[in-house]
Coordinates of C-alpha atoms in Angstrom, one line a residue:
X1197 CA 91.9 69.4 58.3
X1198 CA 90.2 70.1 55.0
X1199 CA 87.8 72.9 54.0
X1200 CA 85.8 73.0 50.8
X1201 CA 83.1 75.3 49.5
X1202 CA 80.2 74.6 47.1
X1203 CA 78.6 77.7 45.6
X1204 CA 74.8 77.0 45.5
X1205 CA 74.3 80.2 43.5
X1206 CA 75.6 83.7 43.4
X1207 CA 74.3 84.5 46.8
X1208 CA 74.5 81.2 48.7
X1209 CA 77.2 78.7 49.5
X1210 CA 77.9 75.7 51.7
X1211 CA 81.3 75.3 53.4
X1212 CA 82.3 71.9 54.6
X1213 CA 85.0 71.5 57.3
X1214 CA 86.5 68.0 57.8
X1215 CA 88.5 67.6 61.1
X1216 CA 90.8 64.6 61.6
X1217 CA 92.1 63.2 64.8
X1218 CA 95.6 64.5 64.2
X1219 CA 94.1 68.1 64.2
X1220 CA 93.0 68.0 67.8
X1221 CA 94.6 64.9 69.6
X1222 CA 97.8 66.6 70.8
X1223 CA 95.8 69.6 72.3
X1224 CA 93.3 67.3 74.0
X1225 CA 96.1 65.1 75.4
X1226 CA 97.9 68.2 76.8
X1227 CA 94.8 69.6 78.5
X1228 CA 94.0 66.2 80.0
X1229 CA 97.6 65.8 81.3
X1230 CA 97.3 69.2 83.0
X1231 CA 93.9 68.2 84.5
X1232 CA 95.6 65.1 85.9
X1233 CA 98.2 67.2 87.7
X1234 CA 95.5 69.3 89.5
X1235 CA 92.5 66.9 89.7
X1236 CA 91.0 66.2 93.1
X1237 CA 89.4 62.8 93.1
X1238 CA 88.7 61.0 96.4
X1239 CA 91.0 58.0 97.0
X1240 CA 93.9 59.4 95.0
X1241 CA 96.7 61.8 95.8
X1242 CA 96.8 65.0 93.8
X1243 CA 98.7 64.4 90.6
X1244 CA 98.5 60.6 90.9
X1245 CA 95.0 60.1 89.4
X1246 CA 95.1 57.4 86.7
X1247 CA 95.0 58.9 83.2
X1248 CA 92.2 56.5 82.2
X1249 CA 90.0 57.9 85.0
X1250 CA 90.8 61.5 83.9
X1251 CA 89.8 60.7 80.3
X1252 CA 86.7 58.9 81.4
X1253 CA 85.6 61.9 83.6
X1254 CA 86.7 64.8 81.4
X1255 CA 87.7 63.4 78.0
X1256 CA 84.6 64.0 76.0
X1257 CA 84.0 67.5 77.4
X1258 CA 87.5 68.5 76.5
X1259 CA 87.3 66.9 73.1
X1260 CA 84.0 68.7 72.3
X1261 CA 85.4 72.0 73.5
X1262 CA 88.6 71.8 71.5
X1263 CA 86.9 70.6 68.3
X1264 CA 84.5 73.5 68.5
X1265 CA 87.3 76.0 69.0
X1266 CA 89.3 74.5 66.1
X1267 CA 86.1 74.6 64.0
X1268 CA 85.4 78.3 64.7
X1269 CA 89.1 79.4 64.2
X1270 CA 89.4 77.4 60.9
X1271 CA 86.1 78.8 59.6
X1272 CA 87.0 82.4 60.5
X1273 CA 90.5 82.0 58.9
X1274 CA 89.0 80.5 55.8
X1275 CA 86.5 83.4 55.3
X1276 CA 89.3 85.9 55.8
X1277 CA 91.8 84.2 53.5
X1278 CA 89.1 83.6 50.8
X1279 CA 88.0 87.3 51.2
X1280 CA 84.4 86.1 51.3
X1281 CA 82.0 89.0 51.9
X1282 CA 79.3 87.3 53.9
X1283 CA 76.0 88.6 55.3
X1284 CA 75.0 87.7 58.8
X1285 CA 76.9 84.7 60.3
X1286 CA 77.6 81.2 59.0
X1287 CA 74.7 78.9 59.9
X1288 CA 75.5 75.3 60.9
X1289 CA 73.5 72.8 58.8
X1290 CA 71.3 70.4 60.7
X1291 CA 73.0 67.0 61.0
X1292 CA 72.5 63.7 62.8
X1293 CA 73.8 63.4 66.3
X1294 CA 77.6 63.6 66.3
X1295 CA 79.5 60.5 67.3
X1296 CA 82.2 61.9 69.5
X1297 CA 83.9 58.5 69.7
X1298 CA 84.8 58.8 66.0
X1299 CA 88.2 59.9 64.8
X1300 CA 86.9 62.2 62.1
X1301 CA 84.2 64.9 62.1
X1302 CA 82.5 66.8 59.3
X1303 CA 80.6 70.0 59.7
X1304 CA 78.7 72.0 57.1
X1305 CA 77.8 75.7 57.2
X1306 CA 75.4 77.7 55.1
X1307 CA 76.7 81.1 54.0
X1308 CA 74.8 84.2 52.7
X1309 CA 77.0 86.0 50.2
X1310 CA 76.9 89.8 49.6
X1311 CA 75.8 90.6 46.0
X1312 CA 77.9 92.2 43.3
X1313 CA 76.6 95.5 42.2
X1314 CA 77.7 99.0 41.1
X1315 CA 76.5 102.3 42.6
X1316 CA 75.7 105.2 40.3
X1317 CA 75.6 108.5 42.0
X1318 CA 74.7 110.6 39.0
X1319 CA 70.9 110.3 38.8
X1320 CA 68.9 111.4 35.8
X1321 CA 66.7 113.6 38.0
X1322 CA 68.6 116.2 40.1
X1323 CA 68.3 115.9 43.9
X1324 CA 67.7 119.2 45.7
X1325 CA 70.3 120.6 48.0
X1326 CA 68.7 123.3 50.1
X1327 CA 70.5 126.5 51.0
X1328 CA 68.5 127.9 53.9
X1329 CA 68.9 131.6 54.6
X1330 CA 67.8 133.7 57.6
X1331 CA 65.6 136.4 56.1
X1332 CA 64.7 139.8 57.5
X1333 CA 61.5 138.5 59.1
X1334 CA 63.4 135.8 61.0
X1335 CA 66.1 138.1 62.1
X1336 CA 63.5 140.7 63.3
X1337 CA 61.7 138.0 65.3
X1338 CA 64.9 136.8 66.9
X1339 CA 65.9 140.3 67.9
X1340 CA 62.4 140.8 69.5
X1341 CA 62.8 137.5 71.4
X1342 CA 66.2 138.7 72.7
X1343 CA 64.7 142.1 73.7
X1344 CA 61.9 140.3 75.6
X1345 CA 64.3 137.9 77.2
X1346 CA 66.5 140.7 78.5
X1347 CA 63.7 143.2 79.0
X1348 CA 62.0 144.0 82.3
X1349 CA 58.5 143.2 83.5
X1350 CA 56.1 146.0 84.1
X1351 CA 52.9 145.3 86.2
X1352 CA 49.5 145.8 84.5
X1353 CA 46.0 146.2 85.9
X1354 CA 44.3 144.4 83.0
X1355 CA 45.2 141.7 80.5
X1356 CA 46.3 142.9 77.0
X1357 CA 47.1 140.8 73.9
X1358 CA 50.9 140.8 74.7
X1359 CA 50.6 140.3 78.5
X1360 CA 52.4 137.6 80.5
X1361 CA 49.7 136.2 82.9
X1362 CA 50.5 134.2 86.0
X1363 CA 47.7 132.1 87.4
X1364 CA 46.6 128.7 88.6
X1365 CA 44.8 126.0 86.7
X1366 CA 42.4 124.0 88.9
X1367 CA 40.0 121.1 88.6
X1368 CA 38.9 119.3 91.8
X1369 CA 37.9 116.0 90.2
X1370 CA 41.2 115.5 88.5
X1371 CA 43.1 117.1 91.4
X1372 CA 44.6 119.7 89.1
X1373 CA 46.3 122.6 90.9
X1374 CA 49.2 124.1 88.9
X1375 CA 50.5 127.6 88.8
X1376 CA 52.1 128.8 85.5
X1377 CA 52.9 131.9 83.5
X1378 CA 51.2 132.0 80.1
X1379 CA 51.0 134.2 77.0
X1380 CA 47.8 134.3 74.9
X1381 CA 49.5 133.3 71.6
X1382 CA 49.9 129.8 73.0
X1383 CA 46.2 129.0 72.8
X1384 CA 44.8 127.3 69.7
X1385 CA 41.7 129.4 69.2
X1386 CA 41.3 133.2 69.1
X1387 CA 38.1 132.9 71.1
X1388 CA 40.1 131.5 74.1
X1389 CA 42.5 134.5 74.0
X1390 CA 39.5 136.9 73.8
X1391 CA 38.2 135.6 77.2
X1392 CA 41.3 137.0 78.8
X1393 CA 41.4 140.4 77.3
X1394 CA 40.5 143.0 79.9
X1395 CA 40.5 140.5 82.8
X1396 CA 42.1 141.6 86.2
X1397 CA 44.0 139.8 89.0
X1398 CA 41.6 137.6 90.9
X1399 CA 39.3 136.9 87.9
X1400 CA 38.6 133.3 87.1
X1401 CA 38.5 132.1 83.4
X1402 CA 36.8 128.8 82.7
X1403 CA 38.4 126.8 79.9
X1404 CA 37.7 123.6 78.0
X1405 CA 40.8 121.4 77.7
X1406 CA 39.7 119.9 74.4
X1407 CA 41.3 121.9 71.6
X1408 CA 42.9 124.3 74.1
X1409 CA 46.4 124.0 72.6
X1410 CA 47.9 122.8 69.3
X1411 CA 50.2 120.4 71.1
X1412 CA 49.5 117.9 73.9
X1413 CA 52.8 118.9 75.5
X1414 CA 51.5 122.4 76.2
X1415 CA 48.5 120.9 78.0
X1416 CA 50.8 118.6 79.9
X1417 CA 52.9 121.6 81.1
X1418 CA 49.7 123.7 81.9
X1419 CA 48.0 121.0 84.0
X1420 CA 51.1 119.1 85.2
X1421 CA 49.7 115.8 83.9
X1422 CA 51.3 112.9 82.0
X1423 CA 50.9 112.4 78.3
X1424 CA 48.4 109.5 78.7
X1425 CA 46.4 111.6 81.1
X1426 CA 46.0 114.6 78.7
X1427 CA 45.4 112.5 75.5
X1428 CA 41.8 113.1 74.6
X1429 CA 41.1 114.9 77.9
X1430 CA 37.8 116.8 77.7
X1431 CA 37.0 118.6 80.9
X1432 CA 36.6 122.2 82.2
X1433 CA 39.4 123.8 84.2
X1434 CA 39.4 127.1 86.0
X1435 CA 42.3 129.6 85.6
X1436 CA 42.6 132.1 88.4
X1437 CA 44.7 135.1 87.5
X1438 CA 47.1 136.2 90.2
X1439 CA 49.5 138.5 88.4
X1440 CA 49.5 140.5 85.0
X1441 CA 52.7 141.8 83.5
X1442 CA 54.0 143.3 80.3
X1443 CA 57.5 142.6 79.0
X1444 CA 59.1 145.9 78.3
X1445 CA 61.7 145.4 75.5
X1446 CA 65.3 145.9 76.3
X1447 CA 67.1 148.7 74.4
X1448 CA 69.4 147.6 71.6
X1449 CA 72.4 149.3 73.2
X1450 CA 76.0 148.3 74.0
X1451 CA 75.1 147.0 77.4
X1452 CA 72.8 144.4 75.7
X1453 CA 75.4 143.6 73.0
X1454 CA 78.0 142.9 75.7
X1455 CA 75.7 140.6 77.6
X1456 CA 75.1 138.6 74.4
X1457 CA 78.6 138.5 72.8
X1458 CA 81.1 139.7 75.3
X1459 CA 82.8 143.0 75.6
X1460 CA 82.7 144.9 72.2
X1461 CA 82.0 141.6 70.3
X1462 CA 79.2 143.5 68.6
X1463 CA 78.9 147.3 68.6
X1464 CA 76.0 148.1 66.2
X1465 CA 72.5 146.9 65.3
X1466 CA 73.8 146.0 61.8
X1467 CA 76.5 143.8 63.4
X1468 CA 73.9 142.3 65.6
X1469 CA 71.7 141.4 62.6
X1470 CA 74.8 140.0 60.8
X1471 CA 75.8 137.9 63.8
X1472 CA 72.2 136.5 64.2
X1473 CA 72.1 135.7 60.5
X1474 CA 75.5 134.0 60.5
X1475 CA 74.7 131.8 63.6
X1476 CA 71.3 130.8 62.3
X1477 CA 72.5 129.8 58.9
X1478 CA 75.3 127.7 60.5
X1479 CA 72.5 125.7 62.2
X1480 CA 70.5 125.6 58.9
X1481 CA 73.5 123.9 57.1
X1482 CA 73.2 120.9 59.5
X1483 CA 69.5 120.6 58.8
X1484 CA 69.9 121.0 55.0
X1485 CA 72.7 118.5 55.0
X1486 CA 70.6 115.9 56.9
X1487 CA 67.8 116.4 54.4
X1488 CA 70.3 115.9 51.5
X1489 CA 71.7 112.8 53.1
X1490 CA 68.2 111.4 53.6
X1491 CA 67.2 112.2 50.0
X1492 CA 70.3 110.7 48.4
X1493 CA 70.0 107.6 50.6
X1494 CA 66.4 107.1 49.5
X1495 CA 67.4 107.6 45.8
X1496 CA 70.3 105.1 46.1
X1497 CA 68.1 102.4 47.8
X1498 CA 65.4 102.8 45.3
X1499 CA 67.6 102.8 42.2
X1500 CA 70.5 100.5 43.0
X1501 CA 69.2 97.1 42.0
X1502 CA 70.5 93.8 43.4
X1503 CA 69.2 90.6 45.0
X1504 CA 69.8 89.5 48.5
X1505 CA 70.0 85.9 50.0
X1506 CA 66.6 86.5 51.5
X1507 CA 65.9 82.9 52.6
X1508 CA 69.3 82.6 54.3
X1509 CA 68.9 86.0 56.1
X1510 CA 65.4 85.1 57.3
X1511 CA 66.7 81.9 58.7
X1512 CA 69.7 83.6 60.3
X1513 CA 67.4 86.2 62.0
X1514 CA 65.7 83.4 63.9
X1515 CA 68.8 83.0 66.0
X1516 CA 70.6 86.3 65.6
X1517 CA 68.9 88.2 68.4
X1518 CA 68.9 87.8 72.2
X1519 CA 65.8 85.6 72.0
X1520 CA 65.1 83.0 69.3
X1521 CA 62.1 83.8 67.1
X1522 CA 60.0 81.6 64.8
X1523 CA 60.0 81.6 61.0
X1524 CA 57.0 84.0 60.7
X1525 CA 58.5 86.5 63.1
X1526 CA 61.9 86.3 61.2
X1527 CA 60.2 87.0 57.9
X1528 CA 58.5 90.0 59.4
X1529 CA 61.8 91.2 60.8
X1530 CA 63.6 90.7 57.5
X1531 CA 61.0 92.8 55.7
X1532 CA 61.4 95.6 58.2
X1533 CA 65.2 95.6 58.0
X1534 CA 65.7 94.9 54.3
X1535 CA 65.9 98.6 53.3
X1536 CA 68.4 99.3 56.0
X1537 CA 70.5 96.3 55.0
X1538 CA 70.5 97.4 51.3
X1539 CA 71.7 100.9 52.3
X1540 CA 74.5 99.4 54.5
X1541 CA 75.8 97.5 51.5
X1542 CA 75.5 100.6 49.3
X1543 CA 77.2 102.7 51.9
X1544 CA 80.0 100.2 52.3
X1545 CA 80.5 100.1 48.5
X1546 CA 80.8 104.0 48.4
X1547 CA 83.1 104.1 51.4
X1548 CA 85.4 101.5 49.9
X1549 CA 85.3 102.8 46.4
X1550 CA 86.0 106.4 47.4
X1551 CA 88.6 105.5 50.1
X1552 CA 86.5 107.2 52.9
X1553 CA 88.3 106.8 56.2
X1554 CA 87.9 108.1 59.7
X1555 CA 91.1 108.1 61.8
X1556 CA 91.4 108.3 65.6
X1557 CA 92.8 111.8 65.2
X1558 CA 89.6 112.8 63.3
X1559 CA 87.5 111.4 66.1
X1560 CA 89.6 113.2 68.8
X1561 CA 89.5 116.5 66.9
X1562 CA 85.7 116.3 66.4
X1563 CA 85.3 115.5 70.1
X1564 CA 87.4 118.6 71.0
X1565 CA 85.4 120.9 68.8
X1566 CA 82.1 119.5 70.2
X1567 CA 83.3 120.1 73.8
X1568 CA 84.6 123.5 72.9
X1569 CA 81.2 124.5 71.6
X1570 CA 79.4 123.2 74.6
X1571 CA 81.8 125.0 77.0
X1572 CA 81.3 128.3 75.0
X1573 CA 77.5 128.0 75.7
X1574 CA 78.4 128.3 79.4
X1575 CA 80.7 131.2 79.0
X1576 CA 84.0 129.3 78.9
X1577 CA 85.4 130.8 75.7
X1578 CA 89.1 129.9 75.9
X1579 CA 89.6 126.4 77.4
X1580 CA 93.2 125.1 77.5
X1581 CA 94.3 122.3 75.2
X1582 CA 94.9 120.2 78.3
X1583 CA 91.3 120.7 79.5
X1584 CA 89.9 119.8 76.0
X1585 CA 92.2 116.7 75.8
X1586 CA 91.2 115.5 79.2
X1587 CA 87.5 115.9 78.6
X1588 CA 87.8 114.3 75.1
X1589 CA 89.7 111.3 76.6
X1590 CA 86.8 110.8 79.1
X1591 CA 84.2 111.1 76.4
X1592 CA 86.0 108.7 74.0
X1593 CA 86.5 106.1 76.8
X1594 CA 82.8 105.4 76.3
X1595 CA 82.9 103.1 73.2
X1596 CA 79.3 103.9 72.3
X1597 CA 80.1 107.6 72.2
X1598 CA 83.3 107.0 70.2
X1599 CA 81.3 104.9 67.7
X1600 CA 78.6 107.6 67.5
X1601 CA 81.2 110.3 66.6
X1602 CA 82.8 108.0 64.1
X1603 CA 79.4 107.4 62.4
X1604 CA 78.8 111.2 62.3
X1605 CA 82.1 111.8 60.6
X1606 CA 81.4 109.1 58.0
X1607 CA 78.1 110.8 57.3
X1608 CA 79.8 114.1 56.9
X1609 CA 82.3 112.7 54.5
X1610 CA 79.5 111.0 52.5
X1611 CA 77.6 114.3 52.3
X1612 CA 80.7 116.0 50.9
X1613 CA 81.0 113.1 48.4
X1614 CA 77.3 113.6 47.3
X1615 CA 77.8 117.3 46.9
X1616 CA 80.8 116.7 44.7
X1617 CA 79.6 113.7 42.6
X1618 CA 75.8 113.4 42.7
X1619 CA 73.4 115.2 40.4
X1620 CA 72.6 118.1 42.7
X1621 CA 70.7 121.3 42.2
X1622 CA 70.9 124.0 44.8
X1623 CA 67.7 125.8 45.9
X1624 CA 67.9 128.9 48.1
X1625 CA 64.9 129.7 50.4
X1626 CA 64.0 131.0 53.8
X1627 CA 63.7 128.7 56.8
X1628 CA 60.0 129.3 56.9
X1629 CA 59.6 128.2 53.2
X1630 CA 62.0 125.3 53.8
X1631 CA 59.7 123.9 56.5
X1632 CA 56.6 124.4 54.3
X1633 CA 58.2 122.6 51.4
X1634 CA 59.8 119.8 53.2
X1635 CA 57.4 119.1 56.1
X1636 CA 54.2 120.7 54.9
X1637 CA 52.5 123.8 56.1
X1638 CA 51.8 123.0 59.7

């Protein structure tokens, strides 16, 4: 066997594999001999079928199979030994119909080669790393939500601005008949809320569905309809009030603190505020880190310049999926995925250059901490090591879940790298201002 490579340019190559009879003949002969021992052909005893007949019936199929196996093994070994960093998979070049009666065969494969490039983390313009804080306003709002959640309902005769109103939405034509509990702050317009003020149990409020809520999901919940049904819905519905209550706030006392954090976990309002601030800001770190990861990724893709073997990759995409696609579809697919491919190459360069590794122990420990956090939400604060190990083993037996955790850990290590080596400026702001700055004032 002989394998040669011709570099077309820096990003494309052709590999030629020459296979001679001596490379495959012994293997083919052995397989046919084994076939002869077990072949069931009418008119011959088992194991006594003439070899000529076995070769005639099975010879070409065995030959084709063995040559293809030999070809794939040789090609994979060559790519590994030559340390060729290829994109996609080798594509067999179109050739005339193969003469399987010949003693020698030649096959050619097109290769798309990964480009050579350097990654510069230190950008001229600093990238913002947000430090999101829980300000007094947010903490006050969270405490009020807790007080409402653990408070008691007090019956009212008439609707007030902060009432909880139970009633039924109806519309005969659309067969709407859904009982819900609402608060007036959910409605989009102040005029709608005003219709309810002073109303009593038994009163009927007629509402237009168009513009009733900011979000279609609220309308879906209110009317118990699907998304397609509420999209653009412009009808009148009746809301018949059946019950009016006011949520009396729970006292900020030790009984409430113990319900929230366990016996004596928090003993004062100051400690409560500190705990809410700490827990909120832990969640904010994840959101800020994701924003940083997105921004650095965008910067690296935009500023790390290199060419790709676009023609090869477009051709490869025609056959890479479950269904074969035509050239126009492949070009469209390549254009969609080019940015992602560029980042995969950049990320691979950073992982290799900075020796970023994720071990099985890393994955197991992450799974344990994840499970521990989930169990804590359901009041199981001190699970045993055996419990955690058993659940983690079940989770990680799912290869998709294990891969997802591995990717999360790689992302975390990359974020740490960016914080250490990229040109970062830290900006401290409240969560409300973070949302306005990053997502717009919605």
